[in-house]
Structure formats: structure tokens, C-alpha cells
Coordinates of C-alpha atoms and ligand atoms in Angstrom, one line a residue:
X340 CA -46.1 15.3 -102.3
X341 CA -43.9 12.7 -101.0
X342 CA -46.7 10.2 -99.4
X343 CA -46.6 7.4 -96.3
X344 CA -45.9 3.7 -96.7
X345 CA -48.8 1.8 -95.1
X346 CA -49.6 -1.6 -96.0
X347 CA -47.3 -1.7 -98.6
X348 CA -48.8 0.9 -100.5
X349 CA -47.9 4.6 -101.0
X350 CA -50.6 6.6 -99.8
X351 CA -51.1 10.8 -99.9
X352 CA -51.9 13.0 -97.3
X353 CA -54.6 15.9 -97.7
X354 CA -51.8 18.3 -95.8
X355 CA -48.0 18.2 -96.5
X356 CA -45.4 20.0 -94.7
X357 CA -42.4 21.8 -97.2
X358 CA -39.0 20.7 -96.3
X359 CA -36.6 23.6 -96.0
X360 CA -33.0 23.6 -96.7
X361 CA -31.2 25.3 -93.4
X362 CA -28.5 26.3 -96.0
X363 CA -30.4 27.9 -98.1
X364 CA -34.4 28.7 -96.9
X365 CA -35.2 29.5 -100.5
X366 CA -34.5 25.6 -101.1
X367 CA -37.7 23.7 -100.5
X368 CA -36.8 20.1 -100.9
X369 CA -40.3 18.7 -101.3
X370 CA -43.3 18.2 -99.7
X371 CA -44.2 15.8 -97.5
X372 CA -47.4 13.7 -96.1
X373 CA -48.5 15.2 -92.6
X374 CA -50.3 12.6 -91.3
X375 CA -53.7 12.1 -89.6
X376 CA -54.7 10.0 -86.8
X377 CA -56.5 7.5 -89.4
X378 CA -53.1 6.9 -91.0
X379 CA -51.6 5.9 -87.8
X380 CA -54.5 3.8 -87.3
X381 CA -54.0 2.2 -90.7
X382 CA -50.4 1.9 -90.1
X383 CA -50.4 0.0 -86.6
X384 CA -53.3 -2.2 -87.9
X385 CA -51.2 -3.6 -91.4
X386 CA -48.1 -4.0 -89.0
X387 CA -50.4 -5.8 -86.9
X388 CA -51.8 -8.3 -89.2
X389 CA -48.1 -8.4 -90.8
X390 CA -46.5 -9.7 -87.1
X391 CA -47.5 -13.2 -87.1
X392 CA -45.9 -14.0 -90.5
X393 CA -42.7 -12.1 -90.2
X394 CA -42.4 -13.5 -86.6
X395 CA -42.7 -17.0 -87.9
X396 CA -40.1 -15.8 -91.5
X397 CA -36.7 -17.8 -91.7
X398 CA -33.6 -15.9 -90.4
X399 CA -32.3 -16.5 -94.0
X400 CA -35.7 -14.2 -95.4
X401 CA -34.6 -11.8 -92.7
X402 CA -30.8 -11.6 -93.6
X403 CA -31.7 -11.4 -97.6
X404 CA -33.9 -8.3 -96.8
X405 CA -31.3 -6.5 -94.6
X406 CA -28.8 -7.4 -96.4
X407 CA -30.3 -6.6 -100.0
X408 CA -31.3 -2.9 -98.3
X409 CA -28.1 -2.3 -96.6
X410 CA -26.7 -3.2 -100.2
X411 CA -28.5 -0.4 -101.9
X412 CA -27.6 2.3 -98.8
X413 CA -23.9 1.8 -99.6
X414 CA -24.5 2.0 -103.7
X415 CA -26.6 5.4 -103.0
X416 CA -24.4 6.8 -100.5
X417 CA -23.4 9.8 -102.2
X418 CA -27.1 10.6 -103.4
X419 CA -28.5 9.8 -99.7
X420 CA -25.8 12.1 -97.9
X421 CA -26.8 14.6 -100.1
X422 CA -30.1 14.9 -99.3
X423 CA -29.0 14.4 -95.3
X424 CA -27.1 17.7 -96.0
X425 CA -29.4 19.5 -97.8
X426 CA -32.4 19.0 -95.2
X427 CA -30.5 18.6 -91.7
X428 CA -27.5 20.9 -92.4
X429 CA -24.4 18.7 -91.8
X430 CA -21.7 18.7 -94.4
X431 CA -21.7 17.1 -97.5
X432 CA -18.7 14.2 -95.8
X433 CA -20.5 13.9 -93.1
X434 CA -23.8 13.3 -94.8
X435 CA -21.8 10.4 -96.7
X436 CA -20.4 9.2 -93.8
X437 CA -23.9 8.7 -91.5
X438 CA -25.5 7.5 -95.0
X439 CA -22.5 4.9 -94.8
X440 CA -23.1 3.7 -91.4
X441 CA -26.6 3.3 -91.8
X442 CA -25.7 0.9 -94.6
X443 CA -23.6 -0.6 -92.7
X444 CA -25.5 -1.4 -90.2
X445 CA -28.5 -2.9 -92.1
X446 CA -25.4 -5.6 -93.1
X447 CA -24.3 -6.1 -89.3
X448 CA -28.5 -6.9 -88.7
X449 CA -28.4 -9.2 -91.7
X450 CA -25.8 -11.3 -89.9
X451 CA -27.8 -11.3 -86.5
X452 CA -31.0 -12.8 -87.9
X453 CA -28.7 -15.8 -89.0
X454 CA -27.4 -15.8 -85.1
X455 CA -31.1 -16.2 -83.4
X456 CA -29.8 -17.3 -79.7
X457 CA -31.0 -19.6 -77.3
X458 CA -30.0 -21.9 -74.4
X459 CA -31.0 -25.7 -73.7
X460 CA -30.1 -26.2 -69.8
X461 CA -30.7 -29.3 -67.6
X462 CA -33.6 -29.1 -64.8
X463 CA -33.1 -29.1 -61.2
X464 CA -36.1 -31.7 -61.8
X465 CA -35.2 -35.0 -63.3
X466 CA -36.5 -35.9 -67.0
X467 CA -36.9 -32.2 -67.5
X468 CA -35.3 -30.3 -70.4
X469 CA -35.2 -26.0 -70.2
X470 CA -35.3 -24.1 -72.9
X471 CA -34.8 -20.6 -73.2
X472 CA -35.6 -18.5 -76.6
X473 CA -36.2 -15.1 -77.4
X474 CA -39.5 -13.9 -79.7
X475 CA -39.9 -11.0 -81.1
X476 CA -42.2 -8.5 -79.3
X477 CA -44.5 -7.5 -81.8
X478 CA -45.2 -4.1 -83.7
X479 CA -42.8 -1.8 -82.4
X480 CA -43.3 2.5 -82.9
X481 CA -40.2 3.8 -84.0
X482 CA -39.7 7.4 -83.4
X483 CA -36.6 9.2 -84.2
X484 CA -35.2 12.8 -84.1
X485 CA -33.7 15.4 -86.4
X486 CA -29.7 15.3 -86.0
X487 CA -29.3 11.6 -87.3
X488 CA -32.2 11.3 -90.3
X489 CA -30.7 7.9 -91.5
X490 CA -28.4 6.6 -89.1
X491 CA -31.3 6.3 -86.4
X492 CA -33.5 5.3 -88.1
X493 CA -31.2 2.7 -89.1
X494 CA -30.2 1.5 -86.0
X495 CA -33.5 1.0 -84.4
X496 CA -35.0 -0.1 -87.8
X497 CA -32.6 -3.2 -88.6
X498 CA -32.6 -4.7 -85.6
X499 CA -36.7 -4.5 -85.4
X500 CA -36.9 -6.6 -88.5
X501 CA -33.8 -8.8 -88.2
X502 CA -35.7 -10.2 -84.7
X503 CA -38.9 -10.3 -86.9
X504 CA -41.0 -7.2 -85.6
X505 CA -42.8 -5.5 -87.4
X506 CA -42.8 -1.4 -87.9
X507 CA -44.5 2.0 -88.0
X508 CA -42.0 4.3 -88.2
X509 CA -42.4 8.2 -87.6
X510 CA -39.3 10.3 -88.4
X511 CA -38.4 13.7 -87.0
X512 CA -41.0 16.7 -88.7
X513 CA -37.8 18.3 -89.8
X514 CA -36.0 15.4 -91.7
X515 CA -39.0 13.4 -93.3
X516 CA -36.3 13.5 -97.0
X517 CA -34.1 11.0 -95.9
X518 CA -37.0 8.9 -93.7
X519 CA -38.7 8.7 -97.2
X520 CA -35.6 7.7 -99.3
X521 CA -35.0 4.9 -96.6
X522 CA -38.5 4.2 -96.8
X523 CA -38.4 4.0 -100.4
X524 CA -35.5 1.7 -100.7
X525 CA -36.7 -0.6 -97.7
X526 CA -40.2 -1.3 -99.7
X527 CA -38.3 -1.5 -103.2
X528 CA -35.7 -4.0 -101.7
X529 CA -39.3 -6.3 -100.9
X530 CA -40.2 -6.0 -97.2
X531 CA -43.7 -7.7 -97.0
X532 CA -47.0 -5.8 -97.0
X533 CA -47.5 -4.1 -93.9
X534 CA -44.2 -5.2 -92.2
X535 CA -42.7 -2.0 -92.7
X536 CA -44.9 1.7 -92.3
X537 CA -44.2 5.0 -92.4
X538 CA -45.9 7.8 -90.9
X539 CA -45.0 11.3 -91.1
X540 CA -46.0 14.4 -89.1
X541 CA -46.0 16.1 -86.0
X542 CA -45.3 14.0 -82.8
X543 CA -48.1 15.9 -81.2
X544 CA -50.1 13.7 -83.4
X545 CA -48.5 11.1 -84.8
X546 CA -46.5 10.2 -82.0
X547 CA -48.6 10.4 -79.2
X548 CA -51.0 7.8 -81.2
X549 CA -48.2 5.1 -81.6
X550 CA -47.3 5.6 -77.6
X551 CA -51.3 5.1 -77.1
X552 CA -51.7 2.6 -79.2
X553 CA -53.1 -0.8 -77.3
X554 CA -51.5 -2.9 -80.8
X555 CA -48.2 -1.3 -80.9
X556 CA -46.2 -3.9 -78.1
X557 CA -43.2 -1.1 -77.9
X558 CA -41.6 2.1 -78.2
X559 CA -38.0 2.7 -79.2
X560 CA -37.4 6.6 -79.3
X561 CA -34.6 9.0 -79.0
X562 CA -34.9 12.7 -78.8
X563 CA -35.4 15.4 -76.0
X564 CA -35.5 15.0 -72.5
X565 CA -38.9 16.2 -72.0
X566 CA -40.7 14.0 -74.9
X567 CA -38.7 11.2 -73.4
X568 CA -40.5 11.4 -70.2
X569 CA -43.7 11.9 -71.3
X570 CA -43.7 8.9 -73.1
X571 CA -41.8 6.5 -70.3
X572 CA -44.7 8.1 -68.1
X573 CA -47.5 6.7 -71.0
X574 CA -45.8 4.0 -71.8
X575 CA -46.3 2.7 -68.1
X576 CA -49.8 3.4 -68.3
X577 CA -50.1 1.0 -71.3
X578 CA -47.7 -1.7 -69.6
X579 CA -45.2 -1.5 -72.7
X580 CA -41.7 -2.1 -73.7
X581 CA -39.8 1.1 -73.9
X582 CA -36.3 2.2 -74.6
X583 CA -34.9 6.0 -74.8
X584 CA -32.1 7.4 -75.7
X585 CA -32.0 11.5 -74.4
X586 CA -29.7 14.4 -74.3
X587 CA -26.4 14.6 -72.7
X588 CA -24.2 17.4 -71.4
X589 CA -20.9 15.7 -72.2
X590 CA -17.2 16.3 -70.0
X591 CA -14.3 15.9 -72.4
X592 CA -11.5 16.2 -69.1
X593 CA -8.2 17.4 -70.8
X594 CA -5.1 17.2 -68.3
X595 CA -1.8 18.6 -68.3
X596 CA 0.0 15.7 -69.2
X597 CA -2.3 15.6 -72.8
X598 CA -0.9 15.9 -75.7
X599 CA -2.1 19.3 -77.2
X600 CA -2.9 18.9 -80.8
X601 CA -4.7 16.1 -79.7
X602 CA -6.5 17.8 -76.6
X603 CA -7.6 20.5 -79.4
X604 CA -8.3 18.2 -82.6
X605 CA -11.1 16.0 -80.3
X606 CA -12.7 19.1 -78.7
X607 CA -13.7 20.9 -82.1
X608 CA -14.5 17.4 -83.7
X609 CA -16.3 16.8 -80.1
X610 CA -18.2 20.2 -79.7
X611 CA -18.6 21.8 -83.1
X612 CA -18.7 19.0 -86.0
X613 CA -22.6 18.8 -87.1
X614 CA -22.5 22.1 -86.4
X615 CA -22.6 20.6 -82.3
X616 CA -25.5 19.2 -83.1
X617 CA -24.9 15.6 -81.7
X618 CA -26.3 14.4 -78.1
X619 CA -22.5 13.3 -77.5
X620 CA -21.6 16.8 -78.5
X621 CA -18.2 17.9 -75.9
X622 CA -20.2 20.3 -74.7
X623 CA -18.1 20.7 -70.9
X624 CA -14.4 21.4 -71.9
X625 CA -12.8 20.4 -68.2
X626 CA -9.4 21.4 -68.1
X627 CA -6.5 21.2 -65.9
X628 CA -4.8 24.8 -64.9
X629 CA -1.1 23.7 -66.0
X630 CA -2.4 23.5 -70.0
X631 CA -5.4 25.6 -69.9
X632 CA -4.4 28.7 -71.1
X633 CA -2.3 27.3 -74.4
X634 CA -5.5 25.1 -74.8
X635 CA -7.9 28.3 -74.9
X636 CA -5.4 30.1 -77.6
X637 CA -5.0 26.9 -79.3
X638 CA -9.1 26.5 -79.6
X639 CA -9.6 30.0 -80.8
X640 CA -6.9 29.8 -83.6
X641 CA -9.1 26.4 -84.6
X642 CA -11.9 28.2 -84.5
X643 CA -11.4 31.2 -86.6
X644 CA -10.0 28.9 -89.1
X645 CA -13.1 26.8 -89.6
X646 CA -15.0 27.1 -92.5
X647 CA -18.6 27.8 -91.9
X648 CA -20.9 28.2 -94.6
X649 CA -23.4 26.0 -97.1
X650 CA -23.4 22.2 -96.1
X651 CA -23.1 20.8 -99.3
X652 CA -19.9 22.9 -100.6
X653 CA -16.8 22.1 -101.1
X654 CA -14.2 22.4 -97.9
X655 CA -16.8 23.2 -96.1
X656 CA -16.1 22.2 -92.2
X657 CA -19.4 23.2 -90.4
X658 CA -22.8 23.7 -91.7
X659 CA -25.8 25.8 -90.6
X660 CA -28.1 24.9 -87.4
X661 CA -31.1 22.9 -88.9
X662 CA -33.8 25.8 -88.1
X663 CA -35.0 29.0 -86.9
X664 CA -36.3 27.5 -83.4
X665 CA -32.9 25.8 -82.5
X666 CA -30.8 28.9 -83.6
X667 CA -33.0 31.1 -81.3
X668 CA -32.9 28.1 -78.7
X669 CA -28.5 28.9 -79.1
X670 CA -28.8 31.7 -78.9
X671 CA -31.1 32.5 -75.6
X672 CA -28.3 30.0 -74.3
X673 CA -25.5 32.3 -75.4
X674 CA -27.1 35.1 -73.8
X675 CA -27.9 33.8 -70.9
X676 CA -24.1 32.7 -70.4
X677 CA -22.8 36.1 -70.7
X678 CA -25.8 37.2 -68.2
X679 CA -24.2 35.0 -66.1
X680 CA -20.8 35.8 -66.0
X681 CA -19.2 33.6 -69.3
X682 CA -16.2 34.6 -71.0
X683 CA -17.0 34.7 -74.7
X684 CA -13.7 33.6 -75.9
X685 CA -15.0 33.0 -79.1
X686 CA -18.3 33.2 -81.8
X687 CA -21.5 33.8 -80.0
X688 CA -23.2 35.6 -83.0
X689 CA -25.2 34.5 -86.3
X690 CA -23.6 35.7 -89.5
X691 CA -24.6 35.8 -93.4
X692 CA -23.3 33.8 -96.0
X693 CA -24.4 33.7 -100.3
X694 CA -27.8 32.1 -99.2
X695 CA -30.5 32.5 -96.7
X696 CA -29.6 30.4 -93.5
X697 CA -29.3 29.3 -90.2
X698 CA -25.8 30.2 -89.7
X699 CA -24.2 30.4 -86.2
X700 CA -20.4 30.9 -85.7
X701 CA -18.6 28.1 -83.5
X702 CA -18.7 29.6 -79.6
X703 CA -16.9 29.1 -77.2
X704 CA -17.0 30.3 -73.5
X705 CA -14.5 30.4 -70.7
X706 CA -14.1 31.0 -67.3
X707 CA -17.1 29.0 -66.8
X708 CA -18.3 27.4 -64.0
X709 CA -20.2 23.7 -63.8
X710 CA -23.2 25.3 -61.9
X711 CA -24.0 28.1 -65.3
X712 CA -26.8 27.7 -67.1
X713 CA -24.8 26.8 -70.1
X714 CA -22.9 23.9 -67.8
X715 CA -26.0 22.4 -66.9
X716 CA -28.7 22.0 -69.8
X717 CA -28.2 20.9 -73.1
X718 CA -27.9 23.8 -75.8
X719 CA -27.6 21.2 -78.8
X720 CA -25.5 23.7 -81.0
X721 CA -22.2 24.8 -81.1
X722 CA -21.3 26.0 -78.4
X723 CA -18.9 24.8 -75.6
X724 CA -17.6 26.1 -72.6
X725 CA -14.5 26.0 -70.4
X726 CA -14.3 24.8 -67.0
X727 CA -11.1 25.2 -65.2
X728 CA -9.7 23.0 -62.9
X729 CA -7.2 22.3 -60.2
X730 CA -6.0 18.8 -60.8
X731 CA -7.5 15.1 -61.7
X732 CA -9.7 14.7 -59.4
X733 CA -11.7 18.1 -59.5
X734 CA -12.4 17.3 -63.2
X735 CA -13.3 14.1 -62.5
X736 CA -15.9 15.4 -59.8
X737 CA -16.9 18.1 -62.0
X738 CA -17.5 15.7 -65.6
X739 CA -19.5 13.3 -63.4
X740 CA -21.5 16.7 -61.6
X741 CA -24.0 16.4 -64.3
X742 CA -27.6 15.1 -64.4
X743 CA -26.3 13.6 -68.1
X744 CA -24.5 10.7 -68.5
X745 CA -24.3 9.9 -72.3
X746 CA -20.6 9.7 -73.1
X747 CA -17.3 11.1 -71.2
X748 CA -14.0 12.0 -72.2
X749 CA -10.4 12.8 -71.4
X750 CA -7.1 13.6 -73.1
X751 CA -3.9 12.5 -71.2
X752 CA -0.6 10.6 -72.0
X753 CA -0.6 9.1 -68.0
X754 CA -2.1 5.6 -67.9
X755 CA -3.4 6.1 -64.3
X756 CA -4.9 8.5 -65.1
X757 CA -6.9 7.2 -68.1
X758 CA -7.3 3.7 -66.3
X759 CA -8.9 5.6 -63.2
X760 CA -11.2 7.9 -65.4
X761 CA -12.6 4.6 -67.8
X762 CA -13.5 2.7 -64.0
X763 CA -15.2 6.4 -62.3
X764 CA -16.8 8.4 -65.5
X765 CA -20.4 8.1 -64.8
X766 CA -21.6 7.5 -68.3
X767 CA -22.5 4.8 -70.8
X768 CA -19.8 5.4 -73.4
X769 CA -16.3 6.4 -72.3
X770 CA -13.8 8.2 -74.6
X771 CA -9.7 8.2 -74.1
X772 CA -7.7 10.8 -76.6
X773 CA -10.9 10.5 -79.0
X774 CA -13.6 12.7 -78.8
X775 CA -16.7 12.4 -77.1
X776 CA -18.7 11.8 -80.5
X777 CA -17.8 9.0 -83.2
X778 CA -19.0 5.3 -82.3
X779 CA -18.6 2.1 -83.8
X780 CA -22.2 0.3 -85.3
X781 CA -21.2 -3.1 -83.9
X782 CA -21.3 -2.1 -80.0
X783 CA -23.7 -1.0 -77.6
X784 CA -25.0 2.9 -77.8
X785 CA -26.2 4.3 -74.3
X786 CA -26.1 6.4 -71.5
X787 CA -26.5 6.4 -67.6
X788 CA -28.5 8.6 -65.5
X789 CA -31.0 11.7 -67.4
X790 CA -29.5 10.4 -71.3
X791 CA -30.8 6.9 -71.3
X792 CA -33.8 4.5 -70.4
X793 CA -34.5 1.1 -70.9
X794 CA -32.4 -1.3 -72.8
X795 CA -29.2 -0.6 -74.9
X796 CA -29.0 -0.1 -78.9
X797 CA -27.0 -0.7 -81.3
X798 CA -24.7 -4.3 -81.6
X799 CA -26.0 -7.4 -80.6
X800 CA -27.3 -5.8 -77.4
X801 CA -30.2 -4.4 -79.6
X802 CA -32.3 -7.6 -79.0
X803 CA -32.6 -6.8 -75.1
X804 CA -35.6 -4.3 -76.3
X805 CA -36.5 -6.1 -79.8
X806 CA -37.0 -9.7 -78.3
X807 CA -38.8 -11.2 -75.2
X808 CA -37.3 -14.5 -73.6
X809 CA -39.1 -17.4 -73.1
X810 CA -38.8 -20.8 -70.8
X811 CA -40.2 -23.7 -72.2
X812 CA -39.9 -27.3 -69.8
X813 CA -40.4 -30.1 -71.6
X814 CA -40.3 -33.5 -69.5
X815 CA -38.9 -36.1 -72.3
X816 CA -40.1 -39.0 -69.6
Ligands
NAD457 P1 -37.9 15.8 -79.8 O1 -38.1 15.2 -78.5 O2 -38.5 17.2 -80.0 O3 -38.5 14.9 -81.0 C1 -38.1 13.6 -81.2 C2 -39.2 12.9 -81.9 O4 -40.3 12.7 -81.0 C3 -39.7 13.5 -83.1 O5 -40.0 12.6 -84.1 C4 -41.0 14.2 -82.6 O6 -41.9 14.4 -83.6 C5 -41.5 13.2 -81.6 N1 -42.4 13.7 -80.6 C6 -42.5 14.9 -80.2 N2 -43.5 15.0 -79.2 C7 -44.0 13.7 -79.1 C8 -45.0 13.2 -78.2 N3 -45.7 13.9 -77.3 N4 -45.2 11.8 -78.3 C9 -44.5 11.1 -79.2 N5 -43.5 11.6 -80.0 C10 -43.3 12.9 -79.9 O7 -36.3 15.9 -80.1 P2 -35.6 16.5 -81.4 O8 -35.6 18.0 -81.2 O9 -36.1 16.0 -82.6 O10 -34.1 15.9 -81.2 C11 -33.1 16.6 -80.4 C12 -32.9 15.8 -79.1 O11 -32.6 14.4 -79.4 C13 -31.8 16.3 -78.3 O12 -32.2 16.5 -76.9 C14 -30.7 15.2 -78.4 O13 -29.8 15.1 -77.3 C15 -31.5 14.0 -78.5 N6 -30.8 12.9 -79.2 C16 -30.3 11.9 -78.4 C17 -29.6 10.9 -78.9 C18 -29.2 9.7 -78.1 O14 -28.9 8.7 -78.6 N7 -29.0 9.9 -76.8 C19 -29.3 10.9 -80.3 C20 -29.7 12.0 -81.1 C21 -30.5 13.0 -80.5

């Protein structure tokens, strides 16, 4: 059994959960530590103790950590995105690639705990001196879902230590493989005792007791809609810091004027690489009458070319969904679409392959319209649908007609058009001839409206949640 990190030490579980390869359910990974309420306990309590002293550690203790365990990402990234393929289902490039960016971005954290900020301003009261500095906020509950297993975990984990938090992490039930090899190389690359914890298990259990938890100062969790709110709502309760990132129900607008190959390449990157598993999955396809019909033939040629089959082999473009409950979840969505009057242009039905798995062909509805079912809720698969537009403005009406507002796209060659769509798209991130996935590790990840709470991730916006600012007045006399 693969056991927690508390207090620095590795400690077993009397349950373990298996971990199931979606490629290949006769693949049990390992077994894993399903956690009790004690553990938790134990957890918050060593990260406790531990805040004081990492609070008060130098920026350059900070930046030799990160930067030592961002070191050891990049050196395992073929072994890490592995494993991320194996257990979550996304191909074996991909895998590399998120294993990658995690790396990277324990080395852009490094560099921030070097760039602590502050400000020194002059009073509006003579022989008075303001200064303004940031602290960190304390123990911090990290809680993360299945469809990034190392790249969120990254991005919230960094930051928390390069501000000098300190941690008790809780990964997503169906990825605890790559939470543990993360773990693993945080506590070999020397964290401190108790600075760093993980606790796996169920969120019923785990999670809830972090949220509750009168020692843990705040939350930083991205996942469902529904888990999202129940925590903002306990969260309030306890009076702490909280920051979501949720679902999304992303518009990639294509207009007449876009260049083709381009329109198609970022809608089946958008809507169908990690098997459309991504929360700024292109799951609208809004496009404009004069191109729509090449753009539909175009998508369905793409489509039956992709290769679907085990995540980890060769050529492989799209891998399986990660489990039973989110294929059936795809397919009651699939169902429902056709109930409702969907085109299935393409896909919409599971299919078998050498080994036992989750496997879903890319789908992909048409003569849709943006008040279906499959238009307004978040399937989290692959599947997209077609809207059909008039002109600009419709599809600019109909991307923002959506209670999302994670990321938002468009293809077009006209200037105005793109210019227009950047200043109006209701939505955090904003995409021109790239699709709606795909960010940089450097900048601010977030949404607007149903997809995001609190303060930003990701770039030197991260310390909005991982710090709290303080005044200090000092009258020199
Ligand atoms: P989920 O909400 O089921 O679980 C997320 C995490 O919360 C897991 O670790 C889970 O164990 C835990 N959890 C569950 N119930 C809890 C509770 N009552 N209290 C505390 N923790 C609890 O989400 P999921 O199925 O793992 O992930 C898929 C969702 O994540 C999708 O909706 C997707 O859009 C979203 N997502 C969003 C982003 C983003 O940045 N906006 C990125 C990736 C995924």
C-alpha cells in the first residue's frame, strides 16, 4: 500500500483503495491509503505546528526547495507522465507534457519566493512611515480533481510553499498515483516535517474535514460545480479564505472569414484532446452559416481519423474516459441530446479495443441549439456540439449565453472582429485562432461567472489567495 505523508513520516492506512487503469481495468496500479478522519486530524495539526517556522524561512530556503523539486519533475518526466497516463487516461505526450508543466512551474514559484513584495509609502500624517507587506495565511487545504493529477496539484502546491504556507493536500480518489509520486519527490527533495501532508481518500471524508477544520486558514480547490458550492457555503461558516476554480461550457465562435484548417485543428485539440476531459474543453462549436457546412465535413473527416485506443501506445491521439461513472455520465448526455432533437454527426457510442476499457468515440452533434441540455451543462467528455449562426453578433450573444465563463474562443482572419470578441467574451481566459485549452504557467488561470471563485491562480497573481497584506505605521519622530 502506497501510505500518507504526515509529519514527515509515511504512514499506512487500515483501508486502501486499488487504482485502476481506464485503459486497461485488468491493470491495478497500486493501492492506496484511504484515509480516516484521525489522519486528517494528524495532518492539519503537524502543518500547524510547521506554520510558524516555514512562515519565518528565508525566500532563499523557499527557492532551494522549489527549485530542487521542480528539478527532479523535469528529470522524471517520462516516468511521471507515465503513470499520469496509465491512472487518468490521457496519452502518453500528453502525460509528458502536464508532467513538464508541473515542473515547470515549481521553477517559476522558486523565483517568486526571491520576489517577496511590499510597498513603503509616505503618511498623510507627518513623521509617519506606511508599510504594506504580505504574510502568508497559514495552513492551507489543497484539494484537487481527477483531469490534471500533477499539474494541479502543482499549481496550487508551489505557490503555497513559495509564500511560506504550509499544506495538507488531498488529491482526487481516482488519481492518488501521481499525488503520491509528487508527494514522494516533494518529501525526498527535504520539505520540513510537517510542512508538507498528504491525505488520501474520499472527499466525503477527507475533504469535508479540511473545509471544517478551525486550524486549516484556507481552502484552494478546483473540481465540480456542486462540491464547489458546498464548500464556498462552509467555508463562510468558518470565516475562511477560499478560492475555486469550477466547470465551464466553453464557445469556440468560428466565423466565415476563419481560416479552415485552423477553425478545425483548434476545435478537435479544444473539444476532444484528453479525451475532452479538460474544464476549458470547446465544448460549444458556434459557427457562422457562410463556413458551417465545410466546417462540419471537415470535423467528421478529423474525427474518423483519430486514433482512439490505450493511452500509453504509440500514435495514439485520444485515450479512454477515466471511469465507469463518467462514461455513463457521457453517455446519459449523449442520449439526452438526441432526445432532444441533436444531429449526431459523429461518435456517440462506446467501442472495444485489445484491453478492457473506458473507451468512448469522439462525438459530435449538430444542429444544436444553445438552450439543449448538452448546450447548457457540462458533459466533461468528448463530445461537442454545433451551434449555427447568422452572423458575429449572434455568436457573440450566444458564447456569452452561458452560466460558464472559463475560457472563450474564436477563429477569424478580420481584426475587428477578433479585437471586438477579446473586449465582449464574458470569460476569464480569451482565445484568438488557438483553442480554448492550452495555457501558459506564468499567467493568471480563471474564469468569470459559474467557473470561478475567489482569487486567481497560477503566475504571480497566485499570492492574492496564498498571502494576506498588512499595514504597519511606524512614526520615526
Ligand atoms: P469533484 O468536485 O467531484 O471532486 C474534486 C475534489 O473534491 C476531489 O478531490 C474530491 O474528493 C473532493 N470532494 C468531493 N466532495 C467533497 C466535499 N464534500 N468536501 C470537500 N472535498 C470534496 O470533481 P472531479 O469530478 O474530481 O473533477 C471534475 C470537475 O473539475 C469538472 O467539473 C471540471 O470542470 C472541474 N475542473 C475545473 C478546473 C478549473 O480550473 N476550472 C480544472 C480542472 C477540472
Amino acid at each position: 500500500m502506497k501510505p500518507n505523508l504526515i509529519a514527515g513520516e509515511w504512514r499506512t492506512t487500515q483501508d486502501a483503495q486499488a487504482n485502476i487503469n481506464p485503459s486497461d481495468t485488468n491493470d491495478i496500479i497500486d493501492h492506496y491509503a484511504l484515509s480516516t478522519l484521525q489522519d486528517v486530524e494528524d495532518a492539519v495539526q503537524a502543518a500547524h505546528v510547521a506554520a510558524s517556522s516555514w512562515g519565518k524561512s528565508t525566500p532563499q530556503q523557499r527557492f532551494d526547495l522549489l527549485d530542487k523539486i521542480g528539478t527532479e519533475i523535469l528529470a522524471r518526466k517520462d516516468e511521471l507522465g507515465n503513470l499520469l497516463a496509465r491512472e487518468e487516461g490521457k496519452t502518453l505526450p500528453e502525460g509528458i507534457g502536464e508532467a513538464t508543466r508541473a515542473g515547470h512551474i515549481f521553477k517559476f514559484f522558486a523565483g517568486e519566493a526571491l520576489r517577496p513584495s511590499g510597498e513603503k509609502m509616505a503618511s498623510v500624517r507627518p513623521g509617519i512611515e506606511v508599510e504594506i507587506t504580505r504574510e502568508p495565511i497559514g495552513t492551507v487545504g489543497i484539494i484537487t480533481p481527477w483531469n490534471f493529477p500533477i499539474a494541479i496539484p502543482a499549481w496550487k502546491i508551489a505557490p503555497a510553499l513559495a509564500y511560506g504556507n504550509t499544506i495538507v493536500f488531498k488529491p482526487a480518489e481516482l488519481v492518488p498515483g501521481c499525488a503520491w509520486a509528487l508527494a514522494d519527490i516533494i518529501h525526498q527533495s527535504g520539505v520540513p516535517k510537517g510542512v508538507f501532508n498528504l491525505v488520501m481518500g474520499k472527499g466525503t471524508v477527507v475533504g469535508k474535514a479540511l473545509v471544517a477544520h478551525p486550524d486549516v486558514a484556507g481552502i484552494s480547490f478546483t473540481g465540480s460545480i456542486q462540491t464547489g458550492k458546498d464548500i464556498v457555503t462552509a467555508c463562510a461558516a468558518f470565516q475562511k479564505k477560499v478560492q475555486l476554480e469550477m466547470g465551464g461550457k466553453n464557445p469556440l465562435v468560428i466565423l466565415d472569414d476563419a481560416d479552415l484548417d485552423t477553425a478545425v485543428a483548434c476545435a478537435v485539440n479544444g473539444a476532444f484532446f484528453s479525451t475532452g476531459q479538460r474544464c476549458t474543453a470547446s465544448s460549444r462549436l458556434i459557427v457562422s452559416e457562410g463556413i458551417h457546412d465545410r466546417f462540419v465535413e471537415a470535423m467528421v473527416n478529423k474525427l474518423a481519423a483519430l486514433k482512439v485506443d490505450d493511452a500509453r501506445m504509440p500514435g495514439v491521439e485520444m485515450g479512454p474516459v477515466v471511469d465507469e461513472a463518467q462514461l455513463a455520465k457521457d453517455l446519459h448526455y449523449i442520449q439526452q441530446a438526441v432526445r432532444e432533437g441533436a444531429r449526431l454527426a459523429f461518435g456517440g457510442q462506446t467501442f472495444e479495443r485489445k484491453t478492457p476499457g473506458f473507451f468512448l468515440a469522439p462525438t459530435l452533434f449538430v444542429e444544436t441549439t444553445n438552450e439543449m441540455t448538452i448546450n447548457r451543462e457540462e458533459v466533461f467528455g468528448p463530445v461537442a456540439s454545433v451551434i449555427r449562426v447568422k452572423d458575429y453578433e449572434e455568436a457573440l450573444f450566444v458564447a456569452n449565453d452561458t452560466p460558464f465563463g472559463l475560457s472563450s474562443g474564436i477563429c477569424t482572419t478580420s481584426l475587428k472582429h477578433a479585437h471586438h470578441f477579446k473586449n465582449h467574451a464574458k470569460a476569464g481566459m480569451v482565445m484568438v485562432n488557438l483553442p480554448t485549452a492550452g495555457v501558459d504557467y506564468h499567467v493568471p488561470f480563471g474564469g468569470t461567472k459559474a467557473s470561478s471563485y475567489g482569487a486567481r491562480e497560477q503566475g504571480s497573481h497566485a499570492k492574492e489567495f496564498y498571502t494576506i497584506v498588512k499595514t504597519t505605521y511606524i512614526f520615526a519622530g
